[in-house]
Coordinates of C-alpha atoms in Angstrom, one line a residue:
M247 CA 0.0 0.0 0.0
T248 CA 1.4 3.4 -1.0
T249 CA 0.7 6.7 0.6
P250 CA -2.0 8.8 -1.2
P251 CA -1.0 12.3 -2.2
P252 CA -2.0 15.0 0.4
A253 CA -5.2 16.8 -0.5
A254 CA -5.4 20.6 -0.9
A255 CA -1.8 21.3 -0.1
R256 CA -1.1 25.0 0.2
R257 CA 1.0 26.7 -2.3
A258 CA 4.3 28.2 -1.0
R259 CA 5.3 31.8 -1.8
P260 CA 8.8 32.6 -3.0
S261 CA 11.1 34.1 -0.4
R262 CA 11.6 37.7 -1.4
P263 CA 14.9 38.3 0.6
H264 CA 16.4 35.3 -1.2
L265 CA 15.2 36.5 -4.6
V266 CA 17.0 39.7 -3.8
Y267 CA 20.1 37.7 -2.8
G268 CA 19.9 35.8 -6.1
G269 CA 19.7 39.1 -8.0
V270 CA 22.8 40.4 -6.2
Q271 CA 24.6 37.3 -7.1
V272 CA 23.8 37.7 -10.7
G273 CA 24.8 41.4 -10.6
L274 CA 28.1 40.6 -9.0
S275 CA 28.8 37.9 -11.5
L276 CA 28.3 40.5 -14.3
V277 CA 30.6 42.8 -12.5
V278 CA 33.3 40.1 -12.2
A279 CA 32.8 39.2 -15.9
A280 CA 33.2 42.8 -17.0
A281 CA 36.3 43.3 -14.8
T282 CA 37.9 40.1 -16.0
W283 CA 37.3 40.9 -19.6
S284 CA 38.6 44.4 -19.2
A285 CA 41.8 43.1 -17.6
W286 CA 42.7 40.2 -19.8
H287 CA 40.3 40.2 -22.9
N288 CA 40.3 36.5 -22.6
P289 CA 36.9 34.7 -23.0
W290 CA 38.1 31.6 -21.1
A291 CA 39.4 33.6 -18.2
T292 CA 36.2 35.6 -18.1
V293 CA 34.0 32.5 -18.0
L294 CA 36.2 30.8 -15.4
W295 CA 36.3 33.7 -13.0
T296 CA 32.6 34.4 -13.5
M297 CA 31.8 30.8 -12.5
L298 CA 34.3 30.5 -9.7
W299 CA 34.2 33.7 -7.7
L300 CA 31.2 32.5 -5.7
P301 CA 32.5 29.0 -4.8
V302 CA 35.9 30.5 -3.9
S303 CA 34.2 33.0 -1.6
H304 CA 32.2 30.3 0.0
A305 CA 35.3 28.1 0.5
I306 CA 37.3 30.9 2.1
A307 CA 34.4 31.9 4.5
L308 CA 33.8 28.3 5.5
A309 CA 37.5 27.6 6.0
A310 CA 37.6 30.6 8.4
G311 CA 34.6 29.2 10.2
F312 CA 36.2 25.8 10.6
V313 CA 39.4 27.3 11.9
M314 CA 37.4 29.4 14.4
A315 CA 35.5 26.4 15.6
A316 CA 38.6 24.3 16.0
Q317 CA 40.4 27.1 18.0
A318 CA 37.4 27.5 20.3
D319 CA 37.4 23.8 21.3
P320 CA 40.5 23.1 23.4
T321 CA 39.8 19.4 23.6
P322 CA 42.2 17.6 21.2
A323 CA 40.1 14.4 21.3
R324 CA 37.2 16.2 19.7
R325 CA 39.2 17.6 16.8
A326 CA 38.9 15.8 13.5
P327 CA 42.1 14.6 11.8
A328 CA 43.4 16.9 9.1
G329 CA 42.2 14.6 6.3
V330 CA 38.7 14.3 7.7
G331 CA 38.6 18.0 8.3
I332 CA 39.5 18.8 4.7
A333 CA 36.9 16.3 3.4
T334 CA 34.2 17.7 5.7
W335 CA 35.1 21.2 4.5
A336 CA 34.8 20.2 0.9
Y337 CA 31.4 18.5 1.5
E338 CA 30.2 21.6 3.3
C339 CA 31.4 23.9 0.4
A340 CA 29.5 21.7 -2.1
A341 CA 26.3 21.6 0.1
S342 CA 26.4 25.4 0.7
I343 CA 26.7 26.2 -2.9
L344 CA 23.9 23.8 -3.9
L345 CA 21.5 24.7 -1.2
L346 CA 22.3 28.3 -0.3
D347 CA 23.2 29.7 -3.8
L348 CA 21.3 27.6 -6.2
Y349 CA 18.2 26.2 -4.5
Q350 CA 17.3 28.9 -2.1
P351 CA 17.2 32.0 -4.3
W352 CA 15.3 30.3 -7.1
R353 CA 13.4 27.4 -5.7
S354 CA 11.9 28.6 -2.4
A355 CA 8.4 28.0 -3.7
A356 CA 9.1 24.7 -5.4
P357 CA 6.6 21.9 -4.3
L358 CA 7.9 19.1 -2.2
P359 CA 7.8 15.6 -3.7
A360 CA 4.7 13.4 -3.1
P361 CA 5.2 10.3 -1.1
S362 CA 5.8 7.1 -3.1
G363 CA 6.6 4.5 -0.4
P364 CA 4.4 2.6 2.0
A365 CA 2.0 4.7 4.0
R366 CA 3.4 6.0 7.3
A367 CA 1.7 6.9 10.6
V368 CA 3.1 10.4 10.9
A369 CA 3.5 13.5 8.6
V370 CA 6.6 15.7 8.7
L371 CA 7.0 19.4 9.0
L372 CA 10.4 20.7 8.0
L373 CA 11.8 24.0 9.5
H374 CA 14.9 25.6 8.0
G375 CA 17.7 27.4 9.9
Y376 CA 19.0 31.0 10.1
G377 CA 19.2 32.8 6.8
C378 CA 17.6 30.0 4.8
N379 CA 14.3 29.1 3.4
R380 CA 12.2 25.9 2.7
A381 CA 14.3 25.1 -0.4
F382 CA 17.0 23.9 2.0
W383 CA 14.8 20.7 2.4
L384 CA 14.2 19.8 -1.3
R385 CA 16.7 17.0 -1.4
F386 CA 16.0 16.0 2.2
A387 CA 12.3 15.8 1.5
R388 CA 12.8 13.6 -1.5
H389 CA 14.3 10.8 0.7
L390 CA 11.5 11.1 3.2
A391 CA 8.9 10.9 0.3
D392 CA 10.6 7.8 -1.1
A393 CA 10.1 6.3 2.4
G394 CA 6.4 7.2 2.3
Y395 CA 6.2 10.3 4.5
Q396 CA 4.0 13.2 3.6
C397 CA 6.0 16.4 4.1
D398 CA 5.6 20.1 4.2
A399 CA 8.0 23.0 4.7
I400 CA 7.5 26.7 5.3
N401 CA 9.5 29.9 4.9
L402 CA 10.1 31.5 8.4
G403 CA 10.0 35.2 8.5
P404 CA 11.1 37.9 9.0
I405 CA 14.5 36.4 8.1
F406 CA 16.4 38.3 10.8
G407 CA 13.5 38.6 13.3
D408 CA 12.7 37.3 16.8
I409 CA 12.6 33.5 16.9
D410 CA 9.4 33.8 19.1
E411 CA 7.7 35.5 16.1
Y412 CA 7.9 32.3 14.1
A413 CA 5.7 30.5 16.6
P414 CA 2.3 31.4 15.0
Q415 CA 3.6 30.4 11.6
I416 CA 4.8 27.0 12.8
A417 CA 1.7 26.4 14.8
G418 CA -0.5 27.2 11.7
A419 CA 1.6 25.0 9.5
A420 CA 1.5 22.1 11.9
Q421 CA -2.2 22.3 12.4
A422 CA -2.9 22.6 8.7
L423 CA -0.6 19.6 7.9
A424 CA -2.3 17.5 10.6
E425 CA -5.8 18.4 9.3
R426 CA -4.8 17.7 5.6
T427 CA -3.2 14.4 6.2
R428 CA -5.2 13.3 9.3
L429 CA -2.0 12.3 10.9
P430 CA 0.1 13.5 13.9
V431 CA 3.0 15.7 12.9
V432 CA 6.7 15.2 13.5
I433 CA 8.7 18.5 13.3
V434 CA 12.2 18.3 11.9
G435 CA 14.2 21.5 12.5
H436 CA 17.6 22.4 11.2
S437 CA 19.8 24.7 13.3
M438 CA 17.7 27.7 14.3
G439 CA 14.6 25.8 13.1
G440 CA 15.0 23.5 16.0
L441 CA 15.0 26.4 18.5
A442 CA 11.9 27.8 16.7
A443 CA 10.1 24.5 17.1
R444 CA 10.9 24.4 20.8
A445 CA 9.7 28.0 21.2
C446 CA 6.5 27.2 19.4
L447 CA 5.7 24.1 21.3
S448 CA 6.3 25.8 24.6
R449 CA 3.6 28.3 23.7
H450 CA 1.2 25.9 21.9
P451 CA 1.4 22.7 23.9
T452 CA -1.9 21.3 22.4
L453 CA -0.7 21.2 18.8
P454 CA -1.0 17.7 17.2
V455 CA 2.8 17.3 17.2
A456 CA 4.0 13.8 18.1
H457 CA 7.8 14.4 18.0
T458 CA 10.4 17.0 17.4
I459 CA 13.8 16.1 16.0
T460 CA 16.4 18.8 15.6
L461 CA 19.5 18.7 13.4
G462 CA 22.6 20.6 14.5
S463 CA 20.6 23.1 16.6
P464 CA 22.6 25.5 18.9
H465 CA 20.7 24.6 22.1
F466 CA 23.6 25.9 24.2
G467 CA 24.4 28.8 21.8
T468 CA 27.0 29.1 19.1
L469 CA 30.2 31.2 18.6
H470 CA 29.1 31.9 15.1
A471 CA 26.4 34.2 16.5
R472 CA 29.0 36.8 16.9
H473 CA 29.3 37.2 13.2
G474 CA 25.6 37.3 12.1
F475 CA 22.9 39.9 11.9
G476 CA 19.4 40.2 13.5
V477 CA 17.6 39.6 16.7
N478 CA 17.6 35.8 16.1
V479 CA 21.4 35.7 16.0
R480 CA 21.6 37.4 19.4
Q481 CA 19.2 34.9 20.8
M482 CA 21.5 32.1 19.6
G483 CA 24.6 33.5 21.4
I484 CA 26.2 31.3 24.0
G485 CA 24.5 31.8 27.3
S486 CA 21.9 34.2 25.9
E487 CA 19.0 35.2 28.1
W488 CA 16.6 33.9 25.5
L489 CA 18.0 30.4 25.5
I490 CA 17.9 30.3 29.3
A491 CA 14.3 31.5 29.3
L492 CA 13.4 28.9 26.7
A493 CA 14.9 26.1 28.8
N494 CA 13.1 27.4 31.9
R495 CA 9.7 27.3 30.2
E496 CA 10.0 23.7 29.2
T497 CA 8.8 21.0 31.6
D498 CA 10.6 17.9 32.7
A499 CA 8.2 15.7 30.7
E500 CA 9.1 17.6 27.5
R501 CA 12.8 17.4 28.2
A502 CA 12.6 13.7 28.9
H503 CA 11.3 13.0 25.3
H504 CA 13.5 15.2 23.2
L505 CA 16.1 14.2 20.6
D506 CA 18.8 16.2 18.9
L507 CA 20.9 14.8 16.1
H508 CA 24.0 16.9 16.0
V509 CA 26.9 17.5 13.6
S510 CA 30.1 15.7 14.1
R511 CA 33.1 16.9 12.0
Q512 CA 35.1 14.0 13.4
R513 CA 32.9 11.8 11.2
G514 CA 32.7 14.0 8.2
V515 CA 29.3 15.7 8.7
S516 CA 29.0 19.4 9.0
H517 CA 26.2 22.0 9.2
A518 CA 24.8 22.7 5.7
H519 CA 25.8 19.2 4.8
L520 CA 23.0 17.9 7.0
G521 CA 20.6 19.0 4.3
V522 CA 21.9 16.6 1.7
A523 CA 23.9 13.8 3.5
R524 CA 22.6 10.3 3.4
R525 CA 25.1 8.5 5.5
A526 CA 23.6 8.8 9.0
Q527 CA 20.5 6.5 8.8
R528 CA 22.2 3.7 10.7
C529 CA 23.6 6.2 13.3
A530 CA 20.2 7.6 14.1
R531 CA 18.3 4.3 14.1
S532 CA 19.6 3.2 17.5
A533 CA 19.0 6.7 19.0
G534 CA 15.4 6.8 17.6
A535 CA 14.6 3.3 18.8
R536 CA 16.0 4.1 22.3
V537 CA 13.9 7.3 22.6
A538 CA 10.8 5.6 21.1
R539 CA 10.8 3.0 23.9
H540 CA 10.5 5.8 26.5
A541 CA 7.8 7.7 24.5
S542 CA 4.6 8.2 26.5
A543 CA 1.1 7.9 25.2
R544 CA 0.4 11.6 25.3
P545 CA 1.0 13.1 21.8
R546 CA 2.6 16.3 23.0
A547 CA 4.8 14.7 25.6
R548 CA 6.3 12.6 22.9
A549 CA 8.1 15.6 21.4
R550 CA 11.8 14.9 20.9
N551 CA 14.8 17.1 21.2
A552 CA 17.7 16.3 23.4
G553 CA 19.3 19.7 23.2
A554 CA 16.2 21.2 24.8
R555 CA 17.3 19.9 28.2
G556 CA 20.2 22.3 28.6
P557 CA 23.7 21.2 29.6
G558 CA 22.7 17.9 31.1
T559 CA 24.3 14.4 30.9
A560 CA 21.6 13.0 28.6
A561 CA 21.8 15.9 26.2
R562 CA 25.5 15.6 25.9
R563 CA 25.3 11.8 25.3
V564 CA 22.8 12.2 22.4
T565 CA 24.4 15.2 20.7
R566 CA 27.6 13.2 20.0
Q567 CA 25.8 11.3 17.3
P568 CA 26.0 12.6 13.7
A569 CA 22.8 12.7 11.6
A570 CA 21.3 13.8 8.3
C571 CA 18.3 13.1 6.2
C572 CA 18.5 9.3 6.2
G573 CA 18.9 9.3 10.0
V574 CA 15.6 11.0 10.4
R575 CA 13.9 8.3 8.3
A576 CA 15.0 5.6 10.8
T577 CA 13.8 7.7 13.7
L578 CA 10.5 8.4 12.0
Q579 CA 10.0 4.7 11.3
D580 CA 10.6 3.9 15.0
S581 CA 8.2 6.7 16.0
S582 CA 5.5 5.4 13.6
A583 CA 5.9 1.9 15.1
T584 CA 5.3 3.2 18.6
R585 CA 2.0 4.9 17.5
R586 CA 0.6 1.6 16.2

């Protein structure tokens, strides 16, 4: 039995800030082309530099971020070997160019693939991270659809706004997805999207949300917040008042049923790479099964996000596991089994 297509799915609107970003990219490419032609009058050099300036810029910025992260962590055991670090950086560069520079400016309103696998007992709502839009999930959603899951994704806005302002958008999308599919909803949030899901569920505890899974979310804050813009960046700073208040609002029952699948550069998985990587299904399967065994019968209490607990032992134990799109499939399958 295959999953029927969702009825009356809403049509997504393009993300205007990312359309502007795409236009700026095109404009800068024209500037680079004109400058290169004026300097060398060589068509091959002009084409080469026009195509490479953006990937080179990404590579330099990401290398600086990797170096900053390595210097901030004084524990030698947690640092990846040089070869693994270089490979992870290369994967992150490729994922960033694909998702941030190609998909997000031009495909933010693209429909998600319809489910083609066996029918599942839950639907999936996908929440993007800081500075991104729903196009981040296009490849990710394809793998979930192949496994039979009905998915939806939204553009959170304003792009640099307060994370608490995303709560009504998430609540509306979760309620609409549950009504359309007649299934409980699992929220999957990447980076800031995981924090937004926690903030929403703390304010709307009666939503038909069965679980919450976060990928690489900065539940304890991030050093990279020092280099960003907007209210949401300040909220994600290490030790921010907003993060402390969010943790204080959550109950012990919610914290006990949370799951965070975090990045691990020691195993070749980094931040944007979580949106395209397939390798972590077997890593997340054991974590999902373990959490599913402790899931209660109350739908809301079965929300999952280990990072929501704050700096506790259980949270640190779970966040050492790398994960990506295939890892969520295993966890969702275990979650569906518990509902039956």
